[in-house]
Short mmCIF file of C-alpha atoms and ligand atoms in Angstrom, two decimals:
data_model
loop_
_atom_site.label_atom_id
_atom_site.label_comp_id
_atom_site.label_asym_id
_atom_site.label_seq_id
_atom_site.Cartn_x
_atom_site.Cartn_y
_atom_site.Cartn_z
CA UNK A 1 143.02 116.40 126.98
CA UNK A 2 140.81 113.73 128.63
CA UNK A 3 139.21 110.99 126.26
CA UNK A 4 135.62 111.55 125.60
CA UNK A 5 133.46 110.36 122.75
CA UNK A 6 134.26 113.47 120.71
CA UNK A 7 137.90 113.71 121.22
CA UNK A 8 138.58 111.69 118.05
CA UNK A 9 135.17 111.87 116.56
CA UNK A 10 133.97 112.27 112.97
CA UNK A 11 131.16 114.80 113.04
CA UNK A 12 129.00 114.76 109.84
CA UNK A 13 127.19 118.00 109.06
CA UNK A 14 123.67 117.29 107.78
CA UNK A 15 122.04 120.24 106.27
CA UNK A 16 118.49 118.85 106.59
CA UNK A 17 117.01 120.94 103.93
CA UNK A 18 119.36 119.32 101.23
CA UNK A 19 120.04 115.68 102.73
CA UNK A 20 116.90 113.73 101.69
CA UNK A 21 113.28 114.63 101.20
CA UNK A 22 110.90 111.97 102.63
CA UNK A 23 107.64 113.59 101.87
CA UNK A 24 107.83 114.98 98.45
CA UNK A 25 107.53 118.66 99.27
CA UNK A 26 111.03 119.38 97.58
CA UNK A 27 112.91 120.08 100.97
CA UNK A 28 114.78 117.51 102.89
CA UNK A 29 113.65 116.54 106.27
CA UNK A 30 114.35 114.59 109.42
CA UNK A 31 112.70 111.31 108.25
CA UNK A 32 114.85 111.72 105.15
CA UNK A 33 117.91 111.69 107.44
CA UNK A 34 116.60 108.73 109.33
CA UNK A 35 116.05 106.92 105.97
CA UNK A 36 119.71 107.42 105.19
CA UNK A 37 121.31 106.36 108.46
CA UNK A 38 122.63 103.27 106.86
CA UNK A 39 124.66 105.31 104.52
CA UNK A 40 126.05 107.38 107.25
CA UNK A 41 126.93 104.31 109.31
CA UNK A 42 128.69 102.93 106.30
CA UNK A 43 130.58 106.09 105.94
CA UNK A 44 131.76 105.67 109.44
CA UNK A 45 130.37 108.81 111.09
CA UNK A 46 130.32 108.94 114.86
CA UNK A 47 128.00 111.89 115.25
CA UNK A 48 125.58 113.97 113.03
CA UNK A 49 125.31 117.70 113.63
CA UNK A 50 121.87 118.82 112.39
CA UNK A 51 121.68 122.50 111.13
CA UNK A 52 118.62 124.15 112.87
CA UNK A 53 115.37 122.26 112.78
CA UNK A 54 113.63 124.37 115.31
CA UNK A 55 110.14 126.11 114.55
CA UNK A 56 111.21 128.94 112.16
CA UNK A 57 109.79 131.17 109.44
CA UNK A 58 112.91 130.24 107.54
CA UNK A 59 114.08 133.64 106.71
CA UNK A 60 117.75 132.37 107.03
CA UNK A 61 116.94 128.63 106.60
CA UNK A 62 116.21 128.05 110.42
CA UNK A 63 118.73 130.29 111.89
CA UNK A 64 115.71 132.47 112.75
CA UNK A 65 114.12 130.59 115.64
CA UNK A 66 110.45 131.33 116.55
CA UNK A 67 110.06 128.37 118.98
CA UNK A 68 113.48 126.97 120.30
CA UNK A 69 111.64 123.86 122.04
CA UNK A 70 109.87 122.45 119.20
CA UNK A 71 110.83 121.04 115.51
CA UNK A 72 109.33 122.71 112.56
CA UNK A 73 106.64 120.91 110.67
CA UNK A 74 108.72 121.50 107.45
CA UNK A 75 111.17 119.00 108.91
CA UNK A 76 108.79 116.69 110.26
CA UNK A 77 107.89 117.95 113.81
CA UNK A 78 109.31 116.77 117.03
CA UNK A 79 108.29 113.19 116.52
CA UNK A 80 110.55 112.93 113.38
CA UNK A 81 113.42 114.04 115.60
CA UNK A 82 112.56 111.41 118.22
CA UNK A 83 112.59 108.77 115.36
CA UNK A 84 115.87 109.93 114.11
CA UNK A 85 117.55 110.06 117.53
CA UNK A 86 116.30 106.53 118.43
CA UNK A 87 117.46 105.13 115.15
CA UNK A 88 120.82 106.80 115.13
CA UNK A 89 121.43 105.76 118.77
CA UNK A 90 120.78 102.30 117.58
CA UNK A 91 123.71 102.60 115.11
CA UNK A 92 125.71 104.05 117.85
CA UNK A 93 125.62 107.45 116.13
CA UNK A 94 125.19 110.57 118.20
CA UNK A 95 122.86 113.43 117.30
CA UNK A 96 123.93 117.04 117.93
CA UNK A 97 121.78 120.02 116.99
CA UNK A 98 122.39 123.72 116.12
CA UNK A 99 121.62 126.13 118.93
CA UNK A 100 120.96 129.62 118.06
CA UNK A 101 121.45 131.91 121.15
CA UNK A 102 122.65 135.24 119.60
CA UNK A 103 119.22 136.02 118.15
CA UNK A 104 115.63 134.88 117.55
CA UNK A 105 113.17 135.12 114.77
CA UNK A 106 111.29 138.36 114.60
CA UNK A 107 108.34 136.10 114.71
CA UNK A 108 109.34 134.84 118.26
CA UNK A 109 106.59 135.72 120.80
CA UNK A 110 109.31 137.68 122.71
CA UNK A 111 110.00 139.99 119.81
CA UNK A 112 106.35 140.36 118.85
CA UNK A 113 105.71 141.39 122.60
CA UNK A 114 108.69 143.79 122.47
CA UNK A 115 107.19 145.48 119.12
CA UNK A 116 103.86 145.81 121.07
CA UNK A 117 105.44 147.33 124.07
CA UNK A 118 106.89 150.68 124.60
CA UNK A 119 110.47 152.04 124.68
CA UNK A 120 111.99 151.16 127.91
CA UNK A 121 109.63 148.31 128.72
CA UNK A 122 110.77 144.92 130.05
CA UNK A 123 109.72 143.54 126.81
CA UNK A 124 112.22 145.61 124.76
CA UNK A 125 114.91 144.75 127.34
CA UNK A 126 115.20 141.31 125.97
CA UNK A 127 116.53 142.69 122.64
CA UNK A 128 118.82 145.60 121.84
CA UNK A 129 116.48 148.50 121.03
CA UNK A 130 117.98 152.06 121.15
CA UNK A 131 116.83 155.53 120.04
CA UNK A 132 118.11 156.88 116.72
CA UNK A 133 120.55 159.75 116.45
CA UNK A 134 120.03 162.84 114.33
CA UNK A 135 116.78 164.97 114.19
CA UNK A 136 113.99 162.86 115.30
CA UNK A 137 116.14 159.83 115.67
CA UNK A 138 116.32 159.45 111.95
CA UNK A 139 119.65 157.79 111.91
CA UNK A 140 120.62 154.50 113.25
CA UNK A 141 122.17 154.30 116.89
CA UNK A 142 125.67 153.54 115.35
CA UNK A 143 127.32 152.52 112.04
CA UNK A 144 127.26 148.85 112.42
CA UNK A 145 126.52 146.90 109.24
CA UNK A 146 124.59 143.45 109.11
CA UNK A 147 126.80 140.51 108.10
CA UNK A 148 124.40 139.83 105.38
CA UNK A 149 124.45 143.40 104.04
CA UNK A 150 122.87 146.94 104.83
CA UNK A 151 122.48 148.35 108.15
CA UNK A 152 122.51 146.31 111.46
CA UNK A 153 119.44 148.26 112.66
CA UNK A 154 115.86 148.52 111.81
CA UNK A 155 113.54 151.18 112.80
CA UNK A 156 110.16 150.16 114.28
CA UNK A 157 106.92 151.74 114.13
CA UNK A 158 105.61 152.70 117.84
CA UNK A 159 102.03 152.18 118.87
CA UNK A 160 101.16 155.94 118.06
CA UNK A 161 101.96 155.01 114.40
CA UNK A 162 105.06 157.25 114.35
CA UNK A 163 108.71 155.74 113.70
CA UNK A 164 110.32 155.11 116.86
CA UNK A 165 113.28 153.04 118.28
CA UNK A 166 115.68 150.85 116.33
CA UNK A 167 116.57 147.28 117.09
CA UNK A 168 119.93 145.48 116.28
CA UNK A 169 120.51 142.54 113.98
CA UNK A 170 123.95 141.40 112.96
CA UNK A 171 122.30 139.28 110.46
CA UNK A 172 118.89 139.59 108.70
CA UNK A 173 116.28 142.18 110.05
CA UNK A 174 114.26 139.02 110.84
CA UNK A 175 117.06 137.86 113.26
CA UNK A 176 116.84 140.39 116.10
CA UNK A 177 119.83 140.20 118.52
CA UNK A 178 119.02 139.09 122.02
CA UNK A 179 120.16 141.32 125.03
CA UNK A 180 122.58 138.89 126.86
CA UNK A 181 122.86 141.35 129.77
CA UNK A 182 119.29 140.30 130.66
CA UNK A 183 119.17 137.29 132.90
CA UNK A 184 115.93 136.33 131.30
CA UNK A 185 117.81 135.39 128.21
CA UNK A 186 120.08 132.76 129.78
CA UNK A 187 117.14 131.53 131.86
CA UNK A 188 115.21 130.67 128.65
CA UNK A 189 118.39 129.04 126.99
CA UNK A 190 118.91 126.90 130.03
CA UNK A 191 115.15 125.79 129.45
CA UNK A 192 116.02 125.06 125.90
CA UNK A 193 119.05 123.21 126.53
CA UNK A 194 117.66 120.97 129.28
CA UNK A 195 114.67 120.22 127.31
CA UNK A 196 116.64 118.81 124.24
CA UNK A 197 119.37 117.09 126.51
CA UNK A 198 116.67 115.40 128.47
CA UNK A 199 115.00 114.27 125.32
CA UNK A 200 118.32 112.49 124.27
CA UNK A 201 120.29 114.77 122.28
CA UNK A 202 123.96 114.35 122.46
CA UNK A 203 125.10 118.00 122.29
CA UNK A 204 124.88 121.33 120.42
CA UNK A 205 126.96 123.18 117.89
CA UNK A 206 126.34 126.91 119.06
CA UNK A 207 125.77 129.39 116.31
CA UNK A 208 127.89 132.67 116.57
CA UNK A 209 129.40 131.60 119.75
CA UNK A 210 131.66 134.56 119.56
CA UNK A 211 128.91 137.09 119.01
CA UNK A 212 126.44 137.09 122.01
CA UNK A 213 128.12 139.87 124.05
CA UNK A 214 127.95 143.28 122.81
CA UNK A 215 130.48 146.10 123.82
CA UNK A 216 129.38 148.45 126.49
CA UNK A 217 127.99 151.70 124.76
CA UNK A 218 128.04 149.94 121.34
CA UNK A 219 130.74 152.06 119.67
CA UNK A 220 131.00 152.68 115.95
CA UNK A 221 132.97 150.33 113.92
CA UNK A 222 136.25 151.79 112.56
CA UNK A 223 136.38 149.75 109.59
CA UNK A 224 133.06 149.13 107.91
CA UNK A 225 133.14 145.54 106.63
CA UNK A 226 130.16 143.37 106.17
CA UNK A 227 131.50 140.02 105.18
CA UNK A 228 133.54 138.80 108.08
CA UNK A 229 133.71 134.94 108.11
CA UNK A 230 136.98 134.53 106.45
CA UNK A 231 138.35 137.87 107.47
CA UNK A 232 140.64 138.78 110.41
CA UNK A 233 138.36 140.81 112.50
CA UNK A 234 140.27 141.65 115.86
CA UNK A 235 139.07 145.29 115.59
CA UNK A 236 135.51 144.37 114.94
CA UNK A 237 133.28 145.62 118.01
CA UNK A 238 130.45 143.32 116.88
CA UNK A 239 132.31 140.08 117.96
CA UNK A 240 134.61 138.54 120.33
CA UNK A 241 133.88 140.83 123.19
CA UNK A 242 135.07 139.74 126.68
CA UNK A 243 131.65 139.38 128.09
CA UNK A 244 130.92 136.31 125.95
CA UNK A 245 133.09 134.06 128.15
CA UNK A 246 130.92 134.43 131.21
CA UNK A 247 128.02 133.32 128.86
CA UNK A 248 130.07 130.25 127.88
CA UNK A 249 130.82 129.46 131.51
CA UNK A 250 127.10 129.52 132.31
CA UNK A 251 126.42 127.21 129.51
CA UNK A 252 129.24 124.94 130.60
CA UNK A 253 127.87 124.60 134.20
CA UNK A 254 124.72 123.51 132.75
CA UNK A 255 126.47 120.88 130.44
CA UNK A 256 128.24 119.65 133.47
CA UNK A 257 125.00 118.29 134.63
CA UNK A 258 125.20 116.14 131.26
CA UNK A 259 128.76 114.87 131.16
CA UNK A 260 128.37 112.95 127.93
CA UNK A 261 126.99 115.86 125.92
CA UNK A 262 129.23 118.18 123.92
CA UNK A 263 129.14 121.98 123.25
CA UNK A 264 130.90 123.12 120.11
CA UNK A 265 131.23 126.75 119.27
CA UNK A 266 131.18 128.50 116.07
CA UNK A 267 134.20 130.78 116.70
CA UNK A 268 135.29 132.89 113.76
CA UNK A 269 138.34 134.07 115.64
CA UNK A 270 141.82 133.46 114.47
CA UNK A 271 144.19 134.76 117.01
CA UNK A 272 145.45 131.76 118.81
CA UNK A 273 145.20 133.14 122.34
CA UNK A 274 141.86 134.81 121.83
CA UNK A 275 140.46 131.59 120.17
CA UNK A 276 141.77 129.45 123.12
CA UNK A 277 139.67 131.16 125.53
CA UNK A 278 136.65 129.78 124.20
CA UNK A 279 137.87 126.20 125.01
CA UNK A 280 139.20 126.69 128.40
CA UNK A 281 138.20 123.92 130.70
CA UNK A 282 135.19 125.88 132.15
CA UNK A 283 133.98 126.98 128.73
CA UNK A 284 133.03 125.06 125.58
CA UNK A 285 134.31 121.45 125.01
CA UNK A 286 135.21 122.29 121.27
CA UNK A 287 135.44 125.37 119.05
CA UNK A 288 135.53 125.28 115.36
CA UNK A 289 138.80 126.46 114.26
CA UNK A 290 138.62 127.78 110.75
CA UNK A 291 142.09 128.20 109.91
CA UNK A 292 142.60 125.06 107.67
CA UNK A 293 139.33 125.90 105.78
CA UNK A 294 140.82 129.45 105.11
CA UNK A 295 144.27 128.13 104.11
CA UNK A 296 144.89 128.37 100.34
CA UNK A 297 146.29 125.05 98.73
CA UNK A 298 149.77 126.04 99.57
CA UNK A 299 152.23 124.05 101.66
CA UNK A 300 153.32 126.88 103.76
CA UNK A 301 149.76 128.24 104.36
CA UNK A 302 148.43 124.58 105.18
CA UNK A 303 151.24 124.00 107.55
CA UNK A 304 150.67 127.26 109.24
CA UNK A 305 147.00 126.55 109.70
CA UNK A 306 147.73 123.22 111.32
CA UNK A 307 150.59 124.54 113.69
CA UNK A 308 148.41 127.47 114.88
CA UNK A 309 145.21 125.34 115.39
CA UNK A 310 147.19 122.91 117.35
CA UNK A 311 148.93 125.51 119.24
CA UNK A 312 145.58 127.25 120.04
CA UNK A 313 144.17 124.01 121.44
CA UNK A 314 147.26 122.98 123.47
CA UNK A 315 147.33 126.58 125.27
CA UNK A 316 144.40 125.30 127.16
CA UNK A 317 144.55 121.73 126.86
CA UNK A 318 141.48 121.35 124.48
CA UNK A 319 140.88 118.89 121.69
CA UNK A 320 141.78 120.39 118.31
CA UNK A 321 138.95 120.46 115.62
CA UNK A 322 139.38 120.47 111.80
CA UNK A 323 136.88 121.43 109.20
CA UNK A 324 137.27 122.20 105.52
CA UNK A 325 133.68 123.01 104.61
CA UNK A 326 130.22 123.92 105.82
CA UNK A 327 127.05 125.58 104.61
CA UNK A 328 128.39 129.05 104.88
CA UNK A 329 131.30 128.70 102.44
CA UNK A 330 132.30 127.64 98.93
CA UNK A 331 132.71 124.02 98.57
CA UNK A 332 136.38 122.88 98.51
CA UNK A 333 136.75 121.61 94.84
CA UNK A 334 135.48 125.05 93.76
CA UNK A 335 137.66 126.78 96.37
CA UNK A 336 140.89 124.93 95.29
CA UNK A 337 140.49 125.88 91.64
CA UNK A 338 137.66 123.73 90.30
CA UNK A 339 137.58 120.97 87.77
CA UNK A 340 139.74 117.92 88.10
CA UNK A 341 142.50 119.77 89.84
CA UNK A 342 140.32 121.32 92.29
CA UNK A 343 138.77 117.80 93.17
CA UNK A 344 142.20 116.35 93.56
CA UNK A 345 143.22 118.91 95.88
CA UNK A 346 139.81 118.56 97.88
CA UNK A 347 140.64 114.84 98.34
CA UNK A 348 144.08 115.44 99.28
CA UNK A 349 143.09 118.14 101.86
CA UNK A 350 140.48 115.75 103.23
CA UNK A 351 143.19 113.13 103.64
CA UNK A 352 145.44 115.67 105.53
CA UNK A 353 142.44 116.64 107.82
CA UNK A 354 141.64 112.99 108.60
CA UNK A 355 145.20 112.43 109.60
CA UNK A 356 145.25 115.05 112.41
CA UNK A 357 144.72 114.53 116.00
CA UNK A 358 141.11 115.61 117.47
CA UNK A 359 137.55 116.07 115.85
CA UNK A 360 136.85 116.32 112.35
CA UNK A 361 133.72 117.89 110.67
CA UNK A 362 132.52 116.60 107.30
CA UNK A 363 129.96 118.61 105.51
CA UNK A 364 127.35 116.52 103.54
CA UNK A 365 128.40 116.34 100.00
CA UNK A 366 132.10 116.66 100.84
CA UNK A 367 132.27 112.95 100.77
CA UNK A 368 131.05 112.97 97.22
CA UNK A 369 133.43 115.77 95.96
CA UNK A 370 130.47 117.92 95.14
CA UNK A 371 131.38 121.44 93.81
CA UNK A 372 129.50 124.60 94.06
CA UNK A 373 126.57 124.90 91.69
CA UNK A 374 126.18 127.94 89.41
CA UNK A 375 122.59 128.83 90.29
CA UNK A 376 120.60 131.41 88.06
CA UNK A 377 119.50 134.50 89.98
CA UNK A 378 115.85 133.32 90.29
CA UNK A 379 116.89 130.29 91.99
CA UNK A 380 118.83 132.05 94.75
CA UNK A 381 117.32 131.78 98.28
CA UNK A 382 119.95 133.08 100.58
CA UNK A 383 118.80 136.46 102.35
CA UNK A 384 122.41 137.58 101.58
CA UNK A 385 121.43 137.93 97.94
CA UNK A 386 118.48 140.65 98.72
CA UNK A 387 120.10 142.19 101.52
CA UNK A 388 123.21 142.89 99.55
CA UNK A 389 121.10 144.48 96.94
CA UNK A 390 122.07 141.67 94.45
CA UNK A 391 125.86 142.37 94.96
CA UNK A 392 126.60 139.11 96.85
CA UNK A 393 125.07 135.79 95.57
CA UNK A 394 125.20 134.39 99.27
CA UNK A 395 125.60 130.76 100.09
CA UNK A 396 123.27 128.70 97.93
CA UNK A 397 125.90 127.39 95.74
CA UNK A 398 127.19 125.10 98.54
CA UNK A 399 123.83 124.16 99.81
CA UNK A 400 122.37 122.28 96.71
CA UNK A 401 120.71 118.97 97.64
CA UNK A 402 122.55 115.68 97.78
CA UNK A 403 122.33 113.49 94.55
CA UNK A 404 121.55 109.96 95.69
CA UNK A 405 120.67 107.87 92.59
CA UNK A 406 119.45 107.82 88.86
CA UNK A 407 120.49 109.83 85.87
CA UNK A 408 118.39 113.04 86.14
CA UNK A 409 117.69 115.57 88.80
CA UNK A 410 116.67 115.65 91.52
CA UNK A 411 118.60 112.27 91.64
CA UNK A 412 116.46 110.50 94.25
CA UNK A 413 116.66 113.58 96.73
CA UNK A 414 112.86 113.93 96.32
CA UNK A 415 110.01 112.70 94.37
CA UNK A 416 109.17 116.28 93.68
CA UNK A 417 111.12 117.59 90.50
CA UNK A 418 110.63 121.06 92.11
CA UNK A 419 113.29 121.00 94.84
CA UNK A 420 113.99 124.03 97.04
CA UNK A 421 117.20 124.43 95.08
CA UNK A 422 117.64 122.98 91.69
CA UNK A 423 120.28 120.05 91.31
CA UNK A 424 122.42 120.31 88.03
CA UNK A 425 122.20 117.59 85.34
CA UNK A 426 125.91 117.17 85.40
CA UNK A 427 125.68 115.66 88.90
CA UNK A 428 124.63 112.45 87.15
CA UNK A 429 128.19 111.08 87.38
CA UNK A 430 128.44 112.14 91.20
CA UNK A 431 125.42 110.28 92.65
CA UNK A 432 126.01 108.14 95.65
CA UNK A 433 124.93 105.15 93.93
CA UNK A 434 127.44 105.61 90.91
CA UNK A 435 130.10 106.30 93.47
CA UNK A 436 129.54 103.29 95.64
CA UNK A 437 129.84 101.16 92.52
CA UNK A 438 133.20 102.88 91.45
CA UNK A 439 136.16 102.01 93.70
CA UNK A 440 138.05 105.05 92.59
CA UNK A 441 135.39 107.49 93.43
CA UNK A 442 135.45 110.29 96.07
CA UNK A 443 133.07 108.41 98.18
CA UNK A 444 134.97 105.14 98.15
CA UNK A 445 138.04 107.11 99.01
CA UNK A 446 136.38 108.89 101.93
CA UNK A 447 134.97 105.50 103.28
CA UNK A 448 138.33 103.89 103.20
CA UNK A 449 140.20 106.86 104.94
CA UNK A 450 137.53 107.04 107.61
CA UNK A 451 137.71 103.48 108.17
CA UNK A 452 141.47 103.45 108.45
CA UNK A 453 141.26 106.59 110.93
CA UNK A 454 138.83 104.80 113.01
CA UNK A 455 140.50 101.19 113.14
CA UNK A 456 144.17 101.77 112.87
CA UNK A 457 146.06 102.51 116.21
CA UNK A 458 148.62 104.56 114.07
CA UNK A 459 145.87 107.34 114.08
CA UNK A 460 145.53 107.72 117.67
CA UNK A 461 148.54 109.78 118.59
CA UNK A 462 148.08 113.41 119.92
CA UNK A 463 151.50 114.88 118.90
CA UNK A 464 152.29 116.00 115.57
CA UNK A 465 156.09 116.01 114.37
CA UNK A 466 156.90 117.81 111.00
CA UNK A 467 159.22 115.85 108.81
CA UNK A 468 161.42 117.25 106.04
CA UNK A 469 159.98 117.54 102.57
CA UNK A 470 160.69 119.03 99.37
CA UNK A 471 159.55 122.48 98.52
CA UNK A 472 155.83 122.57 97.90
CA UNK A 473 155.18 119.65 100.04
CA UNK A 474 154.45 118.79 103.63
CA UNK A 475 155.02 115.74 105.77
CA UNK A 476 154.16 115.06 109.32
CA UNK A 477 154.29 112.03 111.68
CA UNK A 478 151.65 111.30 114.60
CA UNK A 479 153.23 110.12 117.79
CA UNK A 480 151.42 107.00 117.20
CA UNK A 481 153.32 106.24 113.80
CA UNK A 482 151.18 107.45 110.95
CA UNK A 483 153.00 109.55 108.39
CA UNK A 484 150.95 111.87 106.24
CA UNK A 485 152.56 113.52 103.13
CA UNK A 486 151.00 116.21 101.00
CA UNK A 487 152.23 117.28 97.67
CA UNK A 488 150.93 120.80 96.97
CA UNK A 489 153.80 121.69 94.51
CA UNK A 490 154.26 121.16 90.78
CA UNK A 491 156.47 118.15 90.56
CA UNK A 492 156.13 114.45 91.63
CA UNK A 493 157.52 113.81 95.14
CA UNK A 494 159.30 110.69 96.38
CA UNK A 495 157.54 109.14 99.13
CA UNK A 496 159.21 108.32 102.51
CA UNK A 497 159.86 104.79 103.50
CA UNK A 498 157.04 102.79 104.70
CA UNK A 499 153.95 100.81 103.88
CA UNK A 500 151.50 103.00 101.84
CA UNK A 501 148.09 102.82 103.56
CA UNK A 502 146.15 105.11 101.15
CA UNK A 503 146.67 107.71 98.49
CA UNK A 504 144.20 110.35 97.45
CA UNK A 505 145.13 109.78 93.79
CA UNK A 506 147.19 107.57 91.73
CA UNK A 507 150.89 107.25 92.17
CA UNK A 508 153.17 107.78 89.11
CA UNK A 509 156.19 105.57 89.08
CA UNK A 510 155.85 105.08 92.82
CA UNK A 511 155.88 109.01 93.46
CA UNK A 512 153.13 111.14 94.78
CA UNK A 513 151.75 113.37 92.02
CA UNK A 514 151.12 116.92 92.61
CA UNK A 515 147.75 117.66 94.20
CA UNK A 516 147.76 114.35 96.13
CA UNK A 517 148.30 113.12 99.77
CA UNK A 518 149.26 109.80 101.07
CA UNK A 519 149.33 107.89 104.40
CA UNK A 520 152.16 105.47 105.31
CA UNK A 521 153.04 103.55 108.33
C1 NOJ B 601 126.06 131.15 111.20
C2 NOJ B 601 125.42 130.21 110.48
O1 NOJ B 601 126.24 129.18 110.23
C3 NOJ B 601 124.88 130.90 109.36
O2 NOJ B 601 124.38 130.05 108.35
C4 NOJ B 601 123.72 131.74 109.75
O3 NOJ B 601 123.28 132.54 108.62
C5 NOJ B 601 124.17 132.71 110.71
N1 NOJ B 601 125.23 132.14 111.78
C6 NOJ B 601 123.24 133.48 111.62
O4 NOJ B 601 122.61 132.70 112.38
#
């Protein structure tokens, strides 16, 4: 593992819609992020990952890109991104963007041209159009389902006014999948990557990095399953097809022209060997390993997740990555049981994550201990809600804007009380301002933990050695000397010898309470 700026970096995921609204339209934007850079610097972040800000009709909050080489006016346009990048760089914070190579928006000029063209045309060859099956092609070409619910195929109306071919969309119907067998698709991605890298962007998080290559012949799914993120899906023909690795090699060759830029894949693949392929020396620099995120608050499960993530990275000499949250999953305090116990566990897990070697990703609001929000039906915006016929509520509950200050919604997030998702009144105790003033708050805890991780040499080691610990607990030592202990059991645990650097909750009689972690040197 060579030392690069990202090999021990703390990436902070900024969901731009929900971070800070600078222009009072109720939706967060890039000038809002710029306005809060001091907050991020004080937190100790090394890099920002911005969810998609390119031009988009926002059918999936920007993961439906209509112009990949411009910034949507909703987020302030390209000048706002330049302002953010310049200001961040002055604070030595890197800026990485989301890249969406698996699909475009249906409003993208390519897709509009494909709709206007006829079956078999070059325009249709950029996407995955097929004739239907059954009499008159009335049924979709195969049985694939969309991740968001419903079929993965939509039928188009041809120029003669009759129903015609079908196109593939693994996500929303407004997100048609690109045909990566067509060289034009990479040529265009190359233009996009160079456009942003030349503009000073420090890297990309690559959306659905395990999905771009489709299997020859598009065979049926044997097990029909829409929701895939947290499931094992080794048998799912929609993802993790071998052809994807040649695409990543092409991307990597381009990145090699920009040696200081990082490519990070979203890789929902759990088998270690399969996962490791994405981060081979000639593919992506980093891949999100979601094992820790998927683990229950259970010592055996957590240890397994850590061991497997380390093993997968080690197979190919890659940097391990750790993440507990993002905009697609429930927030940790809710996942770990909710209430004070859920929050205590979330803090303990953050402390475990921040002890591990490699790069870590913190999702905005995680540092405040925000839980999911119970939103009323009429507030839901995620396309999953509609596409699933109101059977899945989608991901809005973990995308609610950040509460900054004050005693009532929208807590300084916007001047406009009508924010794109409502902030709950009970977040009055969780605002940034209140937490900064409280040395016991989750924010103060994160700041301290990140500072220690950054400044103390005991965090630099790459090897993890497991130590004995009572049932329900786990303990490991980094080769550089840091000891991390987690009590995921029901009884207080004695701490090993050493100087206590930080605990995620109060000790009781010198012992580590349940749902608490500690660092010692
Ligand atoms: C993964 C992204 O994280 C998610 O938010 C999005 O809906 C899908 N990819 C489709 O782009």
